[in-house]
Amino acid sequence: MIPAPFDYVRAESVDEAISALGSHEDAKLLAGGHSLLPAMRLRVAHPGTLVDIGRLRDLSYVRDDDDTIAIGALTRHHDVANAEALHAGCPIVAYAAGQIGDPQVRHMGTIGGSVAHGDPAGDMPSVLLALDATFVAQGPNGMREIPASGFFTSLFETALAHDEVLTEIRVPKSADGWSYMKFNRRSQDWALVGVAAVRSNGGAKVALTNMGLTPMRAAGVEEALSGGADPAAAAGRADEGTSPPSDAFGSAEYRRSLVKVLVKRALQEAMA
Ligand code: FAD
């Protein structure tokens, strides 16, 4: 379908983008356009103005910052997948970026767009949730940091205000013991279910893709591990607190069963 009519503004800086968002009530940022434009074509999104930040090159970087790695929000999935700093310091992020869509999607889509879109089926949100990443947002009143645990608020909704731009994502270095299990029928498809696991203090932090309205931590699994359960026993609690969708690709019941298998495999890989 053809999108509803909209105005277009190209921002030359983050400040310009914030001011354009503030002066148009129904404006939306456009980054790689690989989630927003399909939604506009389906007419499930109809912003009156698009504020294009896709050419803000100074928001495209991956930097080693001592204990953390800082990733600019406009960094394309392809560049995340190939960043040396991530391969050395936080390989799960590079690996998961390489699992997103196909090469065309990875050359256009951005890590910031994946996060800000708040799609529970997206690969990167659950990986960043398992890592306890920090999101940096800039708005008219300055900069603030939002922990991943408080960022994803509901289906396609996040803690970002209408006039805030996500500028940076910070991930703690975490190189030993990780796994991202993405289950899909064809290699370039979205995850039917995904599981991110990162080894931590003898246990693991585990987050789930496409098991509810938001990406979520597998609290039951983490509790079982910290109580001394082995991966197979802990994985039995993988669907606790989830509300997976039923759709043409699989029923909720199938996803509940699948997530237990994937959590077990992810834990075995991360803790091996
Ligand atoms: P856009 O589409 O430009 O924006 C998405 C939303 O985020 C909009 O609401 C926009 O206003 C907001 N936004 C963007 N940047 C910012 C920012 N810096 N600050 C605040 N708000 C912002 N994703 C997966 O995870 N796994 C897949 O397997 C997968 N497969 C795909 C297959 C296809 C065919 C397509 C078209 C997309 C696929 N995607 C997949 C989605 C892809 O990863 C998108 O690129 C990503 O979800 C959104 O990034 P974007 O830069 O394109 O954002």
CSV table of C-alpha atoms and ligand atoms in Angstrom, one decimal:
chain,number,residue,atom,x,y,z
A,1,MET,CA,0.0,0.0,0.0
A,2,ILE,CA,1.0,3.6,-0.3
A,3,PRO,CA,1.6,5.5,3.0
A,4,ALA,CA,-0.6,8.4,4.0
A,5,PRO,CA,0.8,11.8,3.1
A,6,PHE,CA,3.5,13.2,5.4
A,7,ASP,CA,6.0,16.1,5.6
A,8,TYR,CA,9.7,15.4,5.6
A,9,VAL,CA,12.4,17.2,7.5
A,10,ARG,CA,16.1,16.2,7.4
A,11,ALA,CA,17.9,16.9,10.7
A,12,GLU,CA,21.6,17.9,10.4
A,13,SER,CA,22.2,17.4,14.2
A,14,VAL,CA,20.6,15.8,17.2
A,15,ASP,CA,19.6,19.2,18.5
A,16,GLU,CA,17.8,19.9,15.2
A,17,ALA,CA,16.0,16.6,15.4
A,18,ILE,CA,14.9,17.3,19.0
A,19,SER,CA,13.6,20.7,18.0
A,20,ALA,CA,11.7,19.3,15.0
A,21,LEU,CA,10.1,16.6,17.2
A,22,GLY,CA,9.0,19.3,19.7
A,23,SER,CA,7.4,21.5,17.0
A,24,HIS,CA,5.4,18.7,15.3
A,25,GLU,CA,3.1,16.8,17.6
A,26,ASP,CA,2.8,13.8,15.3
A,27,ALA,CA,6.4,13.7,14.1
A,28,LYS,CA,8.5,10.5,14.1
A,29,LEU,CA,12.2,10.0,13.7
A,30,LEU,CA,13.3,8.1,10.6
A,31,ALA,CA,16.6,6.1,11.0
A,32,GLY,CA,17.1,3.1,8.6
A,33,GLY,CA,13.4,3.1,7.8
A,34,HIS,CA,13.2,-0.7,7.9
A,35,SER,CA,10.5,-0.9,10.5
A,36,LEU,CA,8.8,2.4,10.3
A,37,LEU,CA,8.4,2.5,6.5
A,38,PRO,CA,6.7,-0.9,6.3
A,39,ALA,CA,4.4,0.1,9.1
A,40,MET,CA,3.5,3.3,7.2
A,41,ARG,CA,2.9,1.3,4.0
A,42,LEU,CA,0.5,-0.9,6.0
A,43,ARG,CA,-1.0,2.3,7.5
A,44,VAL,CA,-0.6,1.0,11.0
A,45,ALA,CA,1.7,4.1,11.5
A,46,HIS,CA,0.8,7.5,10.0
A,47,PRO,CA,3.1,10.2,11.3
A,48,GLY,CA,2.4,13.7,9.9
A,49,THR,CA,6.1,14.5,9.7
A,50,LEU,CA,9.2,12.3,9.3
A,51,VAL,CA,12.4,13.7,10.9
A,52,ASP,CA,15.2,12.0,9.1
A,53,ILE,CA,18.3,11.3,11.2
A,54,GLY,CA,19.7,8.6,9.0
A,55,ARG,CA,22.6,10.8,7.8
A,56,LEU,CA,23.9,11.8,11.3
A,57,ARG,CA,27.3,10.0,10.8
A,58,ASP,CA,28.6,11.1,14.2
A,59,LEU,CA,26.0,8.8,15.8
A,60,SER,CA,27.5,5.8,14.0
A,61,TYR,CA,30.4,4.3,16.0
A,62,VAL,CA,31.5,1.4,18.2
A,63,ARG,CA,34.0,2.5,21.0
A,64,ASP,CA,35.8,0.7,23.7
A,65,ASP,CA,35.2,2.7,26.9
A,66,ASP,CA,37.1,0.7,29.7
A,67,ASP,CA,34.5,-1.6,31.2
A,68,THR,CA,31.8,-0.9,28.6
A,69,ILE,CA,31.5,-0.6,24.9
A,70,ALA,CA,29.6,2.4,23.6
A,71,ILE,CA,27.6,2.0,20.4
A,72,GLY,CA,26.1,5.0,18.5
A,73,ALA,CA,22.4,4.6,17.9
A,74,LEU,CA,22.8,5.1,14.2
A,75,THR,CA,25.2,2.3,13.8
A,76,ARG,CA,23.9,-0.1,11.1
A,77,HIS,CA,23.5,-3.8,12.0
A,78,HIS,CA,26.2,-4.7,9.5
A,79,ASP,CA,28.7,-2.4,11.3
A,80,VAL,CA,27.7,-3.8,14.7
A,81,ALA,CA,28.2,-7.4,13.4
A,82,ASN,CA,31.7,-6.5,12.2
A,83,ALA,CA,32.9,-4.3,15.0
A,84,GLU,CA,36.3,-5.5,16.3
A,85,ALA,CA,35.6,-4.0,19.8
A,86,LEU,CA,32.4,-6.1,20.1
A,87,HIS,CA,34.1,-9.3,18.9
A,88,ALA,CA,36.7,-8.8,21.6
A,89,GLY,CA,34.6,-7.4,24.4
A,90,CYS,CA,30.9,-8.4,23.9
A,91,PRO,CA,30.6,-10.9,21.1
A,92,ILE,CA,26.9,-11.7,21.7
A,93,VAL,CA,26.0,-8.3,20.4
A,94,ALA,CA,28.0,-8.7,17.2
A,95,TYR,CA,26.7,-12.2,16.7
A,96,ALA,CA,23.0,-11.2,17.2
A,97,ALA,CA,23.4,-8.3,14.8
A,98,GLY,CA,24.6,-10.8,12.1
A,99,GLN,CA,21.4,-12.8,12.6
A,100,ILE,CA,19.0,-9.9,11.8
A,101,GLY,CA,17.1,-10.2,8.5
A,102,ASP,CA,19.2,-10.3,5.3
A,103,PRO,CA,22.2,-8.2,4.1
A,104,GLN,CA,20.0,-5.4,2.8
A,105,VAL,CA,18.2,-5.1,6.1
A,106,ARG,CA,21.5,-5.2,8.0
A,107,HIS,CA,23.0,-2.4,5.8
A,108,MET,CA,20.1,-0.1,6.4
A,109,GLY,CA,18.6,-0.9,9.8
A,110,THR,CA,20.2,0.6,12.9
A,111,ILE,CA,20.7,-0.7,16.4
A,112,GLY,CA,19.0,2.4,17.8
A,113,GLY,CA,16.0,1.9,15.5
A,114,SER,CA,15.7,-1.8,16.7
A,115,VAL,CA,15.7,-0.7,20.3
A,116,ALA,CA,13.4,2.4,19.9
A,117,HIS,CA,10.9,0.4,17.9
A,118,GLY,CA,10.2,-1.8,20.9
A,119,ASP,CA,9.3,-4.8,18.8
A,120,PRO,CA,9.2,-7.9,21.1
A,121,ALA,CA,10.2,-10.0,18.0
A,122,GLY,CA,13.4,-8.0,17.5
A,123,ASP,CA,16.7,-9.8,18.2
A,124,MET,CA,18.7,-6.9,19.7
A,125,PRO,CA,16.3,-5.9,22.5
A,126,SER,CA,16.5,-9.2,24.3
A,127,VAL,CA,20.3,-9.4,23.9
A,128,LEU,CA,20.6,-5.9,25.4
A,129,LEU,CA,18.2,-6.8,28.2
A,130,ALA,CA,20.2,-9.9,29.1
A,131,LEU,CA,23.4,-7.7,29.2
A,132,ASP,CA,21.8,-5.0,31.4
A,133,ALA,CA,22.7,-2.4,28.8
A,134,THR,CA,22.2,1.3,29.4
A,135,PHE,CA,20.4,3.5,26.8
A,136,VAL,CA,21.3,7.1,26.5
A,137,ALA,CA,18.6,9.5,25.4
A,138,GLN,CA,18.9,13.2,24.6
A,139,GLY,CA,15.9,15.6,24.8
A,140,PRO,CA,15.1,19.3,25.3
A,141,ASN,CA,16.1,19.1,28.9
A,142,GLY,CA,19.4,17.3,28.3
A,143,MET,CA,20.7,13.8,28.5
A,144,ARG,CA,19.5,10.9,30.6
A,145,GLU,CA,20.4,7.2,31.0
A,146,ILE,CA,17.7,4.5,31.0
A,147,PRO,CA,18.5,1.0,32.2
A,148,ALA,CA,17.4,-1.7,29.8
A,149,SER,CA,15.2,-3.2,32.6
A,150,GLY,CA,13.0,-0.1,32.5
A,151,PHE,CA,13.1,0.7,28.8
A,152,PHE,CA,10.6,-1.6,27.1
A,153,THR,CA,7.2,-0.7,28.6
A,154,SER,CA,4.6,-2.3,26.3
A,155,LEU,CA,4.1,-3.6,22.8
A,156,PHE,CA,6.0,-1.2,20.5
A,157,GLU,CA,6.3,1.2,23.4
A,158,THR,CA,9.4,2.4,25.3
A,159,ALA,CA,10.4,4.8,28.0
A,160,LEU,CA,11.5,7.3,25.4
A,161,ALA,CA,9.5,10.6,25.3
A,162,HIS,CA,8.1,11.9,22.1
A,163,ASP,CA,10.8,14.5,21.8
A,164,GLU,CA,13.8,12.4,22.8
A,165,VAL,CA,16.5,10.9,20.5
A,166,LEU,CA,18.2,7.7,21.5
A,167,THR,CA,21.9,8.5,21.0
A,168,GLU,CA,24.0,5.7,22.5
A,169,ILE,CA,23.8,2.2,23.8
A,170,ARG,CA,26.3,1.0,26.4
A,171,VAL,CA,27.0,-2.6,27.0
A,172,PRO,CA,29.2,-4.0,29.8
A,173,LYS,CA,32.1,-6.1,28.6
A,174,SER,CA,31.1,-9.7,28.7
A,175,ALA,CA,33.2,-12.1,26.6
A,176,ASP,CA,33.2,-15.4,28.5
A,177,GLY,CA,30.0,-17.5,28.3
A,178,TRP,CA,27.2,-16.3,26.1
A,179,SER,CA,24.7,-17.7,23.6
A,180,TYR,CA,22.0,-16.3,21.4
A,181,MET,CA,19.6,-19.0,20.1
A,182,LYS,CA,17.3,-17.7,17.3
A,183,PHE,CA,14.8,-20.2,16.0
A,184,ASN,CA,13.3,-19.4,12.6
A,185,ARG,CA,12.2,-21.5,9.7
A,186,ARG,CA,14.3,-19.7,7.0
A,187,SER,CA,17.6,-18.1,7.8
A,188,GLN,CA,16.5,-14.5,7.1
A,189,ASP,CA,13.2,-14.7,9.0
A,190,TRP,CA,12.3,-13.0,12.3
A,191,ALA,CA,12.6,-15.2,15.4
A,192,LEU,CA,9.7,-17.4,16.2
A,193,VAL,CA,11.4,-17.5,19.6
A,194,GLY,CA,14.8,-16.3,20.6
A,195,VAL,CA,16.9,-16.7,23.8
A,196,ALA,CA,19.9,-14.6,24.9
A,197,ALA,CA,22.0,-16.0,27.8
A,198,VAL,CA,25.0,-14.4,29.4
A,199,ARG,CA,27.0,-16.1,32.1
A,200,SER,CA,27.0,-14.2,35.4
A,201,ASN,CA,28.2,-14.9,38.9
A,202,GLY,CA,28.1,-18.7,38.5
A,203,GLY,CA,24.5,-18.4,37.0
A,204,ALA,CA,23.3,-16.7,33.9
A,205,LYS,CA,21.2,-13.7,32.9
A,206,VAL,CA,18.6,-14.9,30.4
A,207,ALA,CA,16.2,-12.9,28.2
A,208,LEU,CA,13.5,-13.9,25.7
A,209,THR,CA,12.6,-12.7,22.2
A,210,ASN,CA,8.9,-12.9,21.0
A,211,MET,CA,7.5,-14.4,24.2
A,212,GLY,CA,5.2,-11.6,25.2
A,213,LEU,CA,4.4,-7.9,24.7
A,214,THR,CA,8.0,-6.9,25.4
A,215,PRO,CA,11.4,-8.6,25.4
A,216,MET,CA,11.6,-10.1,28.9
A,217,ARG,CA,14.0,-11.6,31.4
A,218,ALA,CA,13.3,-15.3,32.2
A,219,ALA,CA,13.1,-14.6,35.9
A,220,GLY,CA,12.1,-18.2,36.8
A,221,VAL,CA,15.2,-19.6,35.0
A,222,GLU,CA,17.5,-17.1,36.6
A,223,GLU,CA,16.1,-17.9,40.1
A,224,ALA,CA,16.4,-21.6,39.5
A,225,LEU,CA,20.1,-21.2,38.5
A,226,SER,CA,20.9,-19.1,41.5
A,227,GLY,CA,19.3,-21.8,43.6
A,228,GLY,CA,21.7,-24.3,42.2
A,229,ALA,CA,19.6,-26.0,39.5
A,230,ASP,CA,21.3,-27.3,36.4
A,231,PRO,CA,20.5,-25.9,32.9
A,232,ALA,CA,18.0,-28.7,32.1
A,233,ALA,CA,16.0,-28.2,35.3
A,234,ALA,CA,16.2,-24.4,35.2
A,235,ALA,CA,15.0,-24.4,31.5
A,236,GLY,CA,11.8,-26.1,32.7
A,237,ARG,CA,10.7,-22.7,34.1
A,238,ALA,CA,11.4,-20.8,30.8
A,239,ASP,CA,7.8,-20.0,30.0
A,240,GLU,CA,6.9,-18.7,33.5
A,241,GLY,CA,5.4,-15.2,33.2
A,242,THR,CA,5.4,-15.2,29.4
A,243,SER,CA,2.4,-14.5,27.1
A,244,PRO,CA,3.6,-15.6,23.7
A,245,PRO,CA,1.6,-14.8,20.6
A,246,SER,CA,-0.2,-17.3,18.3
A,247,ASP,CA,0.2,-16.6,14.7
A,248,ALA,CA,0.6,-18.2,11.3
A,249,PHE,CA,4.1,-19.3,12.2
A,250,GLY,CA,3.3,-21.1,15.5
A,251,SER,CA,0.8,-21.3,18.3
A,252,ALA,CA,1.4,-20.0,21.8
A,253,GLU,CA,1.6,-23.5,23.1
A,254,TYR,CA,4.3,-24.4,20.5
A,255,ARG,CA,6.3,-21.3,21.6
A,256,ARG,CA,6.0,-22.3,25.3
A,257,SER,CA,7.4,-25.7,24.5
A,258,LEU,CA,10.1,-24.3,22.1
A,259,VAL,CA,11.4,-21.7,24.6
A,260,LYS,CA,12.3,-24.5,27.1
A,261,VAL,CA,14.3,-26.3,24.5
A,262,LEU,CA,16.1,-23.1,23.4
A,263,VAL,CA,16.8,-22.0,27.0
A,264,LYS,CA,18.4,-25.3,27.8
A,265,ARG,CA,20.6,-25.2,24.7
A,266,ALA,CA,21.5,-21.5,25.3
A,267,LEU,CA,22.5,-22.2,29.0
A,268,GLN,CA,24.5,-25.3,28.0
A,269,GLU,CA,26.4,-23.2,25.4
A,270,ALA,CA,26.9,-20.2,27.7
A,271,MET,CA,28.0,-22.2,30.7
A,272,ALA,CA,30.1,-24.8,28.9
B,1,FAD,P1,13.3,2.9,11.7
B,1,FAD,O1,12.4,2.0,10.9
B,1,FAD,O2,13.8,4.1,11.0
B,1,FAD,O3,12.5,3.4,13.0
B,1,FAD,C1,11.8,2.5,13.8
B,1,FAD,C2,11.2,3.2,15.0
B,1,FAD,O4,12.2,3.7,15.9
B,1,FAD,C3,10.5,4.5,14.6
B,1,FAD,O5,9.4,4.7,15.5
B,1,FAD,C4,11.5,5.6,14.8
B,1,FAD,O6,10.8,6.9,15.0
B,1,FAD,C5,12.2,5.1,16.0
B,1,FAD,N1,13.6,5.5,16.1
B,1,FAD,C6,14.6,5.1,15.2
B,1,FAD,N2,15.8,5.6,15.6
B,1,FAD,C7,15.6,6.3,16.7
B,1,FAD,C8,16.4,7.0,17.6
B,1,FAD,N3,17.8,7.1,17.4
B,1,FAD,N4,15.9,7.6,18.7
B,1,FAD,C9,14.5,7.5,19.0
B,1,FAD,N5,13.7,6.8,18.1
B,1,FAD,C10,14.2,6.2,17.0
B,1,FAD,N6,14.8,-7.1,13.0
B,1,FAD,C11,15.2,-8.0,13.8
B,1,FAD,O7,15.5,-7.8,15.0
B,1,FAD,N7,15.3,-9.3,13.4
B,1,FAD,C12,15.0,-9.7,12.1
B,1,FAD,O8,15.2,-10.9,11.7
B,1,FAD,C13,14.5,-8.7,11.2
B,1,FAD,N8,14.2,-9.0,9.9
B,1,FAD,C14,13.7,-8.0,9.1
B,1,FAD,C15,13.3,-8.3,7.8
B,1,FAD,C16,12.9,-7.4,7.0
B,1,FAD,C17,12.5,-7.7,5.6
B,1,FAD,C18,12.7,-6.0,7.5
B,1,FAD,C19,12.2,-4.9,6.5
B,1,FAD,C20,13.1,-5.7,8.7
B,1,FAD,C21,13.6,-6.7,9.6
B,1,FAD,N9,14.0,-6.4,10.9
B,1,FAD,C22,14.4,-7.4,11.7
B,1,FAD,C23,13.9,-5.0,11.4
B,1,FAD,C24,15.2,-4.2,11.3
B,1,FAD,O9,16.1,-4.7,12.2
B,1,FAD,C25,15.0,-2.7,11.5
B,1,FAD,O10,16.0,-2.1,10.9
B,1,FAD,C26,14.9,-2.2,12.9
B,1,FAD,O11,13.9,-2.9,13.6
B,1,FAD,C27,14.6,-0.8,13.0
B,1,FAD,O12,15.7,0.0,12.7
B,1,FAD,P2,15.7,1.2,11.7
B,1,FAD,O13,16.9,1.9,11.8
B,1,FAD,O14,15.3,0.7,10.4
B,1,FAD,O15,14.5,2.1,12.3
